[in-house]
Short mmCIF file of C-alpha atoms in Angstrom, two decimals:
data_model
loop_
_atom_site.label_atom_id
_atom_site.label_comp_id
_atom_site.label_asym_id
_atom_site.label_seq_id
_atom_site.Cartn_x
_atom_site.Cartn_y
_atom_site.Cartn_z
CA UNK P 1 -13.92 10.02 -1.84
CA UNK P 2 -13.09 9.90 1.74
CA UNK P 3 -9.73 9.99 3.03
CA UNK P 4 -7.67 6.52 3.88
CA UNK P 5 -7.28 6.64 7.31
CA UNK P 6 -4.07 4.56 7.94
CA UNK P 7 -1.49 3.42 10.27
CA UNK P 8 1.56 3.49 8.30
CA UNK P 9 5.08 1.94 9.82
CA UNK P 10 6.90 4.77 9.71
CA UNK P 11 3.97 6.68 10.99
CA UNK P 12 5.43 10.26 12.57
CA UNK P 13 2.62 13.23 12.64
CA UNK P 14 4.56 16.26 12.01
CA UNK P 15 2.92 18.65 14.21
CA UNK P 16 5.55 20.26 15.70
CA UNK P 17 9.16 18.35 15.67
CA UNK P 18 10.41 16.21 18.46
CA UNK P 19 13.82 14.82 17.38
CA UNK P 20 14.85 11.80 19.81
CA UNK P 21 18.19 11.96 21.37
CA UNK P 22 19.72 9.18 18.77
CA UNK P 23 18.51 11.34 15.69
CA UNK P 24 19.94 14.42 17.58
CA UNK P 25 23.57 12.46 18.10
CA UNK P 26 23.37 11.79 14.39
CA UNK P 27 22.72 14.88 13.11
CA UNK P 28 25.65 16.69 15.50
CA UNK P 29 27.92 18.89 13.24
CA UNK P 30 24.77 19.52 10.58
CA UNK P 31 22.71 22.30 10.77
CA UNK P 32 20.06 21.04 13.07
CA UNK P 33 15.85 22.77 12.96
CA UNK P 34 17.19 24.87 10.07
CA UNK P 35 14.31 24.09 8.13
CA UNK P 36 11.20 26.64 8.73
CA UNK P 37 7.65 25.16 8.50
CA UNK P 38 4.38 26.46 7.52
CA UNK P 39 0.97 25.78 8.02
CA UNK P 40 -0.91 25.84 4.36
CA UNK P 41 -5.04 25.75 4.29
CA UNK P 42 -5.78 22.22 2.93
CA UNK P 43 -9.09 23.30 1.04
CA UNK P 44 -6.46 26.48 -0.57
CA UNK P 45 -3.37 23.65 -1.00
CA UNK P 46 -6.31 21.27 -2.62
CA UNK P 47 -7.39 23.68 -5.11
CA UNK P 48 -4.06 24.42 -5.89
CA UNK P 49 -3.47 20.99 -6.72
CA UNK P 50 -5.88 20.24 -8.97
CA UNK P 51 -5.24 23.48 -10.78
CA UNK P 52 -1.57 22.29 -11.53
CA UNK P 53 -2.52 19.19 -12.54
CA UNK P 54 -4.88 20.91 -14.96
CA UNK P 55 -2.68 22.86 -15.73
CA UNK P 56 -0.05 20.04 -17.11
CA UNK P 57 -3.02 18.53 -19.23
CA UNK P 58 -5.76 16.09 -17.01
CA UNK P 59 -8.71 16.67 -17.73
CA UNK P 60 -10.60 18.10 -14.16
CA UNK P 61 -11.93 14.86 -13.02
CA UNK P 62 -8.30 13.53 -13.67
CA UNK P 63 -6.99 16.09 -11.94
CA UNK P 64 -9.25 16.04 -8.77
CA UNK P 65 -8.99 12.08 -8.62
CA UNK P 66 -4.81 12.29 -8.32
CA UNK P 67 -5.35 15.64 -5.76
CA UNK P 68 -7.69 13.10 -3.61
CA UNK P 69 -5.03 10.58 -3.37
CA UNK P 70 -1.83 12.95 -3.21
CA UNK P 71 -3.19 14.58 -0.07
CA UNK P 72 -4.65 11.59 1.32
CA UNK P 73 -1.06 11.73 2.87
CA UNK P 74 -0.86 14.93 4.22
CA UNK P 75 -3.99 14.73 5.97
CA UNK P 76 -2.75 11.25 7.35
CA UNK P 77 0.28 13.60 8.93
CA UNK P 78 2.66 11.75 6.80
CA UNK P 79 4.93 14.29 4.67
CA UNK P 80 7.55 11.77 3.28
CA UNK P 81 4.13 11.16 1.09
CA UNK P 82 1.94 14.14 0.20
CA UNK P 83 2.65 17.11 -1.51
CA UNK P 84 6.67 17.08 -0.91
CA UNK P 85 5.99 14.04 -4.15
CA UNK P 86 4.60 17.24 -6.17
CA UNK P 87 8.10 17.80 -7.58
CA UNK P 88 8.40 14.06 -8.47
CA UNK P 89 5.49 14.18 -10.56
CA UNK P 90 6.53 17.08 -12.00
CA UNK P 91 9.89 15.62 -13.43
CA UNK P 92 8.02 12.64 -14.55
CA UNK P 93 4.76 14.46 -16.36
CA UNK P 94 7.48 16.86 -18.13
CA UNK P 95 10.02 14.42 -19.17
CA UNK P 96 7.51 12.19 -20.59
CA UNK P 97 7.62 9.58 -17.96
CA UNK P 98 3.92 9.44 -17.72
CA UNK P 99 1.71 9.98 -20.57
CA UNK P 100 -1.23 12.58 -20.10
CA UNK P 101 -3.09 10.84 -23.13
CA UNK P 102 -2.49 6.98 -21.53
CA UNK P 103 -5.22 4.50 -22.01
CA UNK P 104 -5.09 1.81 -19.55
CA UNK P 105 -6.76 -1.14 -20.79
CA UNK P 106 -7.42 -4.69 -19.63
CA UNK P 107 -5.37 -7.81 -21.19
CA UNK P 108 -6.36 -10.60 -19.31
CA UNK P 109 -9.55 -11.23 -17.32
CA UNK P 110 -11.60 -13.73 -15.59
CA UNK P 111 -14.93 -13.22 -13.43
CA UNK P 112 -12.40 -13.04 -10.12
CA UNK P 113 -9.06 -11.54 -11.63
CA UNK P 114 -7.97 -9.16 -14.86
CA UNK P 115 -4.62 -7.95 -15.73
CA UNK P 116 -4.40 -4.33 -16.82
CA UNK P 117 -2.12 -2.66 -19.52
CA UNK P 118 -1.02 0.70 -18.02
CA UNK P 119 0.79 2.22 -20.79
CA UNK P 120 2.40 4.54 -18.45
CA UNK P 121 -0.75 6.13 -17.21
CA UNK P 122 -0.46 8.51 -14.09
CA UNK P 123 -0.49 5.88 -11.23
CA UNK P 124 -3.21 7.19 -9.46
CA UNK P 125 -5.52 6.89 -12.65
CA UNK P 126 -4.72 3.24 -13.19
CA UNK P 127 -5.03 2.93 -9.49
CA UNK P 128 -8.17 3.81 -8.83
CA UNK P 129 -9.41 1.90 -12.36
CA UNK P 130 -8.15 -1.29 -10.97
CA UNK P 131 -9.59 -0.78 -7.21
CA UNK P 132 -13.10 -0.02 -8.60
CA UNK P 133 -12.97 -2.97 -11.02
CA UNK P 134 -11.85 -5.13 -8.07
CA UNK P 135 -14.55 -4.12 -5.97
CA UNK P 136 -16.86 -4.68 -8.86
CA UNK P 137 -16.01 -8.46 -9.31
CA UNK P 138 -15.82 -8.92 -5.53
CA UNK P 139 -19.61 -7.34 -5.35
CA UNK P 140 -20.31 -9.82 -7.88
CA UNK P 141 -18.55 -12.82 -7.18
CA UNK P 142 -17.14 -12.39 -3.63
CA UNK P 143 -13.46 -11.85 -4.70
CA UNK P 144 -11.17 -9.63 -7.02
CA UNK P 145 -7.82 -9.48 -7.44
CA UNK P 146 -6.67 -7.09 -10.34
CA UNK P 147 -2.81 -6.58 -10.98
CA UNK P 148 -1.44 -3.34 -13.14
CA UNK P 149 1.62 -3.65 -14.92
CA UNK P 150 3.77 -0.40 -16.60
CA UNK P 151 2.13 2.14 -14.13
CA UNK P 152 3.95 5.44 -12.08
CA UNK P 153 3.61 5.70 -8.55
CA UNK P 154 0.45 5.11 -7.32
CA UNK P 155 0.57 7.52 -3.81
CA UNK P 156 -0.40 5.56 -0.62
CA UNK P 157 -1.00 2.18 -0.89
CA UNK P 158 -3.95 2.33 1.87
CA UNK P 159 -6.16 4.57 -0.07
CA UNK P 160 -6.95 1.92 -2.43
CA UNK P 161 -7.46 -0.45 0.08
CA UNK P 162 -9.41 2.08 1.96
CA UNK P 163 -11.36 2.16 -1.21
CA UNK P 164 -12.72 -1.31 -0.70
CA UNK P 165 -13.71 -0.84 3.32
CA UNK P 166 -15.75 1.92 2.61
CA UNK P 167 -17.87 -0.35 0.43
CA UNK P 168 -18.46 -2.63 3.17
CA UNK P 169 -15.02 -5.13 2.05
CA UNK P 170 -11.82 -6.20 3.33
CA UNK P 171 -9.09 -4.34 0.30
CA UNK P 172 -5.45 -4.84 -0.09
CA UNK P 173 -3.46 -3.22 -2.45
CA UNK P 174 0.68 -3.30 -3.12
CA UNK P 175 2.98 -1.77 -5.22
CA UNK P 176 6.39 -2.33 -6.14
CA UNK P 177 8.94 0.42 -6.51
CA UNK P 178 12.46 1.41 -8.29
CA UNK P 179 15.02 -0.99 -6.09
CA UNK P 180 15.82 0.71 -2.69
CA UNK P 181 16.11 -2.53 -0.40
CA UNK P 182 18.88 -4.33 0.00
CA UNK P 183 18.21 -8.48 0.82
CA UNK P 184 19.61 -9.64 3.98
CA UNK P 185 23.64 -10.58 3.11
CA UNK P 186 23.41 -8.06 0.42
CA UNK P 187 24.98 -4.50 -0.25
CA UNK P 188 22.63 -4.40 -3.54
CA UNK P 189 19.52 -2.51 -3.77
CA UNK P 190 17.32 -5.40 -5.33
CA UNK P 191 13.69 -5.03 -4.25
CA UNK P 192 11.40 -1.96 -3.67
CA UNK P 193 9.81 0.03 -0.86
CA UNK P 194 7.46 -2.77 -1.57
CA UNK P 195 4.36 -1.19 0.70
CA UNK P 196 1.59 -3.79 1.96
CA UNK P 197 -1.93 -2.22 2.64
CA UNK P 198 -5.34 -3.94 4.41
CA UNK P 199 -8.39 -2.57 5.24
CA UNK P 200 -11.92 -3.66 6.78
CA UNK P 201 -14.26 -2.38 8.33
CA UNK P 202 -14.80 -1.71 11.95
CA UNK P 203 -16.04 0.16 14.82
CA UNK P 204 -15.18 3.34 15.79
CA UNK P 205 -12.32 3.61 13.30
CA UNK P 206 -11.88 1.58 10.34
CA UNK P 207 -8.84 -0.88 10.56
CA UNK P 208 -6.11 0.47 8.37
CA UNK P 209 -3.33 -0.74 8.17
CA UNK P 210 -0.07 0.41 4.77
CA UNK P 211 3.58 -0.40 5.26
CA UNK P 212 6.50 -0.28 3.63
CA UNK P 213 8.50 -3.29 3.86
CA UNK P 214 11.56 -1.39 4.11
CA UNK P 215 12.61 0.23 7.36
CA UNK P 216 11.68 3.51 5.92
CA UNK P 217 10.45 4.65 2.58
CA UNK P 218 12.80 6.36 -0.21
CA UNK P 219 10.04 9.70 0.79
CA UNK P 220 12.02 9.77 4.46
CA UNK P 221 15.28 10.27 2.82
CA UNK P 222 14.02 12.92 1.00
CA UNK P 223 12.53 14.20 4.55
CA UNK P 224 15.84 14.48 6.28
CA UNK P 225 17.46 15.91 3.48
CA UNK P 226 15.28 18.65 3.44
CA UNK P 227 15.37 18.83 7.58
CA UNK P 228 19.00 18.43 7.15
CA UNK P 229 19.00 15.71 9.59
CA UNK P 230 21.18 12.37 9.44
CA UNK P 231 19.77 8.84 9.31
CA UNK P 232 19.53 6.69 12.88
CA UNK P 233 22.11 4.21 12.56
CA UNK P 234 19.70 0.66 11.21
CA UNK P 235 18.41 2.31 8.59
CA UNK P 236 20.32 2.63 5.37
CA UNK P 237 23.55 0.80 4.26
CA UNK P 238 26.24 2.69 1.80
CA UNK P 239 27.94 1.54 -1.30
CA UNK P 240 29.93 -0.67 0.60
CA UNK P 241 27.05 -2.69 2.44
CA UNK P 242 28.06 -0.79 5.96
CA UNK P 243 26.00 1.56 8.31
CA UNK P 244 25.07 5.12 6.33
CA UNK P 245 23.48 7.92 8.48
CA UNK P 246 24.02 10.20 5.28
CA UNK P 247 20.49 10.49 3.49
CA UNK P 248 22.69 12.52 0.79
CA UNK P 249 24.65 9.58 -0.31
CA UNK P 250 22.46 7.15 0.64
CA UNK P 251 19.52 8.23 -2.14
CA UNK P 252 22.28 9.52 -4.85
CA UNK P 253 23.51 5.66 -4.52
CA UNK P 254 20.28 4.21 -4.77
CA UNK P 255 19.43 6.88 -7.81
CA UNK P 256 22.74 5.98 -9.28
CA UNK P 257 22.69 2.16 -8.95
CA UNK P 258 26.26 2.56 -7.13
CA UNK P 259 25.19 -0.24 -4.41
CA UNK P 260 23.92 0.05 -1.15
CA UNK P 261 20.29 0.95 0.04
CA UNK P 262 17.74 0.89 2.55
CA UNK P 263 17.47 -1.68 4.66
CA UNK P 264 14.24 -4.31 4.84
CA UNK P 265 12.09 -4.14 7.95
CA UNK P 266 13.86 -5.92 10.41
CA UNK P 267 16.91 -4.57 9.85
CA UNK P 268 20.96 -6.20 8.70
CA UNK P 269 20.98 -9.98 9.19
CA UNK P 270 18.70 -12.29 10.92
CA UNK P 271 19.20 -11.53 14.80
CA UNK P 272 16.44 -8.59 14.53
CA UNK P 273 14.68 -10.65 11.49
CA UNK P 274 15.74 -8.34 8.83
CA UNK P 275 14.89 -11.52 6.16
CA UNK P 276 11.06 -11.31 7.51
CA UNK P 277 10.99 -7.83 5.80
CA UNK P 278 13.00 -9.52 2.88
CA UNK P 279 10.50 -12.14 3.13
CA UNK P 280 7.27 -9.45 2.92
CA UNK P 281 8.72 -7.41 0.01
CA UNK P 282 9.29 -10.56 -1.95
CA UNK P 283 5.41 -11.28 -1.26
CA UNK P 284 4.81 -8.35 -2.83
CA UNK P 285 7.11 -8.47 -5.66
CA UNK P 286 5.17 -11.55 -6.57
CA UNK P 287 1.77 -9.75 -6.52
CA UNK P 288 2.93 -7.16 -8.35
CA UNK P 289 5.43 -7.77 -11.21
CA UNK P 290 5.14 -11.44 -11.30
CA UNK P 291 1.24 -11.97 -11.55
CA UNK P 292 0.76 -9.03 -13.70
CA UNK P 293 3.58 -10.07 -16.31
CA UNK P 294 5.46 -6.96 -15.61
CA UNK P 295 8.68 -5.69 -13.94
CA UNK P 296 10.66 -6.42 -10.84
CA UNK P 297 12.08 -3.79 -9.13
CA UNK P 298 15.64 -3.89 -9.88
CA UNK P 299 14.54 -3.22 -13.51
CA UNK P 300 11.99 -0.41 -13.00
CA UNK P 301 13.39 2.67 -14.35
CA UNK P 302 15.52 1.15 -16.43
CA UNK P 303 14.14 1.54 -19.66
CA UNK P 304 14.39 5.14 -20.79
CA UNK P 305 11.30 7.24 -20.34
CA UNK P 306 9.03 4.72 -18.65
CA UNK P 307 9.34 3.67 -15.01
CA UNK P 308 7.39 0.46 -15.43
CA UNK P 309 5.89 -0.11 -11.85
CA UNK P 310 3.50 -2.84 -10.99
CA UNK P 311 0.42 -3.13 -8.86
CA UNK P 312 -2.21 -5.13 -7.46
CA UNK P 313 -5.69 -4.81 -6.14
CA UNK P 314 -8.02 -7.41 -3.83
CA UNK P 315 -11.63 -6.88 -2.82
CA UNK P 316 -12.75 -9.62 -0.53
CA UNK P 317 -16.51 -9.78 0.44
CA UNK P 318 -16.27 -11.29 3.66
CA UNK P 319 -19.92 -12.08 3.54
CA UNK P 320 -18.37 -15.59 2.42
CA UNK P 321 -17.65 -16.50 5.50
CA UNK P 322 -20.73 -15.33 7.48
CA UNK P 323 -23.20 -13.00 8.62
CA UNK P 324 -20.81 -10.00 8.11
CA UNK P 325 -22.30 -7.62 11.09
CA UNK P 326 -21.63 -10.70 13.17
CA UNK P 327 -17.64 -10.52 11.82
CA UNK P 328 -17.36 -6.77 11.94
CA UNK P 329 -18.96 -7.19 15.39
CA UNK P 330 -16.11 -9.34 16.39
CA UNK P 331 -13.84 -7.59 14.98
CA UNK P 332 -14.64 -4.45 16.91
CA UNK P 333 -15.00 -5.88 19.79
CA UNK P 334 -11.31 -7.29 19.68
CA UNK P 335 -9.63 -4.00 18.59
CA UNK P 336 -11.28 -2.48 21.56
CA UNK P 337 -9.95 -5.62 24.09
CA UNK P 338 -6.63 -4.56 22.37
CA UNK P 339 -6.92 -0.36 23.61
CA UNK P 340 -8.39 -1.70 26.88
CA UNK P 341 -4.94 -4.37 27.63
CA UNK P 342 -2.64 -3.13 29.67
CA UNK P 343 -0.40 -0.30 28.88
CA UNK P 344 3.90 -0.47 29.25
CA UNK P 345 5.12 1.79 32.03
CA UNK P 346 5.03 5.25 31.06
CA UNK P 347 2.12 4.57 28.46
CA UNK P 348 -1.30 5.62 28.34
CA UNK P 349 -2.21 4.70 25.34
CA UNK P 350 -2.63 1.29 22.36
CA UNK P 351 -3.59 2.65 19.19
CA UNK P 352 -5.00 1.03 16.67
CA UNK P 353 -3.86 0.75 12.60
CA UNK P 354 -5.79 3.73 11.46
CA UNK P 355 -6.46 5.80 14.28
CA UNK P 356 -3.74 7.87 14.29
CA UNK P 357 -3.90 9.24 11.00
CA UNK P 358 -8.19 9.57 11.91
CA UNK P 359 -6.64 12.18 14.50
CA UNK P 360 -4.31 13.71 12.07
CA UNK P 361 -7.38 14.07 9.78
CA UNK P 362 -9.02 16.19 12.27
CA UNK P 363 -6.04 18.33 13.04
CA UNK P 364 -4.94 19.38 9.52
CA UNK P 365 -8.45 20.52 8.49
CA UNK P 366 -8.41 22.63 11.26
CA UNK P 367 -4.98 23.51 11.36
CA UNK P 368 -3.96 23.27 7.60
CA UNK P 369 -1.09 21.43 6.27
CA UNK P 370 2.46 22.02 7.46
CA UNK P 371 5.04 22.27 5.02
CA UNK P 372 8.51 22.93 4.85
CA UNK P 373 10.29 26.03 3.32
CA UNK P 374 12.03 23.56 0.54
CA UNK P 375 8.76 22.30 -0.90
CA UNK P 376 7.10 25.27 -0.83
CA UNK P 377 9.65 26.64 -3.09
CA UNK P 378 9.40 23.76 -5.40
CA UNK P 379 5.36 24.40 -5.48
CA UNK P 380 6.53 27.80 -7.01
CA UNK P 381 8.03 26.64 -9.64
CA UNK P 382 5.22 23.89 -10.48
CA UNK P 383 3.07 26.94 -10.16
CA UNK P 384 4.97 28.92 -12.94
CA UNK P 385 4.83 26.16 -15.23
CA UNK P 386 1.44 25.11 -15.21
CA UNK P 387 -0.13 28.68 -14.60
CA UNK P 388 -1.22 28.01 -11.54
CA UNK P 389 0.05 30.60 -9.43
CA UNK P 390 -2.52 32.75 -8.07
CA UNK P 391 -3.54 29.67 -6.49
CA UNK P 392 -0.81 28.96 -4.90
CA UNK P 393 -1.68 29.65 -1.17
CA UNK P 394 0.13 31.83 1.12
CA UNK P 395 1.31 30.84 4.89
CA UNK P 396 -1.50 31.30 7.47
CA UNK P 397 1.28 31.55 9.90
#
């Protein structure tokens, strides 16, 4: 499948680090640029992949299908994403979390909707089931809405929407997550990550939009740990419901249910409309847990060995509403009006939801994938365990 080209919130292409001045301040007193990076061949950093997951017990096509969506990040440019999640699913696939031999199977359906059993299946599995079955009833029917309840992490929301634009339909998908945000007036991690995704198609790039509906995602904690970089000041609160810029404490709270958390999009309070990002999660909380009979987020990974996650899946065939050449005409044409308007002083440049990440595409197959010194290490030790390490690829730099 082709890669999800995406815009996501916290978009930052990690070519070679700029730091802004704030995250500078922050990090004065820690070690700052201490972390080395690498450049990694995708196609040798692909194979590798699906070797290890092979090597834990999917079958190939299993194996490729989670690779596809894993480094659907890292070709995006996003590392809180890609293959720094390797040691994640590692944890999870040893201690049981997911279950190699998992049958996902549908409990509810109607011609427009279903409802899907995961019984703990990998989350990119189950994910790409449900997409495909949306798509199927939307081909069908114009419409298709599946939701997945007692899944794992899923990856990027967008490549399942992406799923549904590349067969010629808008596609949304959301997931919840383990509790990270905090409402507005709260110092209590109720709600997820809680990412949004949309897709259609257009002309030159496909509009694609996945965010989080936190400030940042849990995966740029574990970023800045590994940079050894603090948190801008907005981002995260501590135990006590005040300003972290410790990504330490911050995720060992949020691990250890201790209080505190990141903060929804929008920030603390109302003045920079922190309860609109409150407001978006809870959409998706509904989606997810509610509609598919499954868990919120402030119980997922509360029952031992199971992380319980929830999902959902829309295909739309917007040929409901028209000649759809004419829409995706229109479409175009606006997104281009939008480059073409003028630019803020010292700006050259309106990009569009998805073309960003088209240009990271392009640069990381030539270029290869640029990883950090910590995860590389990690990948050895996935690499001993599974038996994949002579395909573990070396630096090209």
């Amino acid at each position: 499948m082709a890669l999800s080209f995406l815009w996501m919130a916290d978009f930052q292409p990690i070519g070679a680090f700029k730091y802004s001045a704030a995250e500078k301040q922050i990090s004065a007193g820690r070690k700052e640029y201490s972390m080395q990076y690498h450049h990694i061949s995708y196609e040798q950093l692909e194979q590798f992949c699906i070797q290890a997951f092979e090597g834990y017990g999917f079958d190939a096509d299993a194996a490729r299908r989670i690779t596809d969506v894993l480094l659907a990040a890292d070709l995006c440019g996003i590392e809180s994403h890609g293959i720094q999640r390797m040691i994640r699913y590692h944890k999870e696939i040893t201690g049981g979390m997911v279950k190699l031999d998992a049958k996902p199977e549908v409990v509810f359906e109607t011609p427009l909707s279903a409802v899907i059993e995961g019984n703990d299946a990998m989350g990119q599995i189950l994910g790409v089931q449900a997409m495909q079955m949306a798509i199927g009833k939307a081909k069908k029917s114009g419409f298709g809405m599946v939701t997945a309840r007692n899944s794992n992490h899923y990856g990027i929301a967008g490549y399942y929407a992406r799923m549904a634009a590349e067969q010629g339909l808008i596609g949304m998908s959301m997931t919840n997550t383990e509790a990270i945000m905090v409402p507005t007036f709260g110092r209590q991690a109720m709600l997820g990550t809680n990412p949004i995704a949309f897709a259609m198609p257009a002309a030159p790039t496909t509009f694609s939009f996945d965010a989080a509906t936190t400030v940042v995602p849990r995966g740029k904690l574990e970023v800045y740990i590994k940079r050894g970089n603090g948190l801008p000041t907005g981002w995260a609160l501590d135990e006590t419901g005040h300003d972290s810029n410790e990504p330490e404490r911050v995720l060992k709270n949020i691990i250890g249910k201790t209080g505190g958390g990141i903060l929804p999009l929008g920030g603390s309070g109302e003045l920079t409309s922190g309860h609109k990002g409150y407001g978006f999660a809870m959409l998706c909380e509904i989606a997810t847990a509610i509609l598919s009979g499954g868990t919120t987020s402030n119980y997922i990974y509360k029952t031992p060995g199971r992380s319980n996650i929830a999902q959902c899946f829309i295909a739309l065939d917007y040929g409901m509403f028209g000649d759809k050449r004419e829409i995706e005409k229109a479409l175009s044409q606006y997104l281009q009006e939008l480059r073409d308007s003028d630019k803020a002083e010292g700006q050259d440049r309106i990009y569009i939801h998805g073309e960003k990440a088209a240009e990271a595409n392009r640069r990381v197959r030539r270029e290869g994938v640029l990883l950090n010194e910590k995860t590389y290490a990690e990948l050895r030790i996935i690499a001993e365990y599974t038996g994949a390490r002579e395909a573990l690829p070396e630096y090209m730099d």
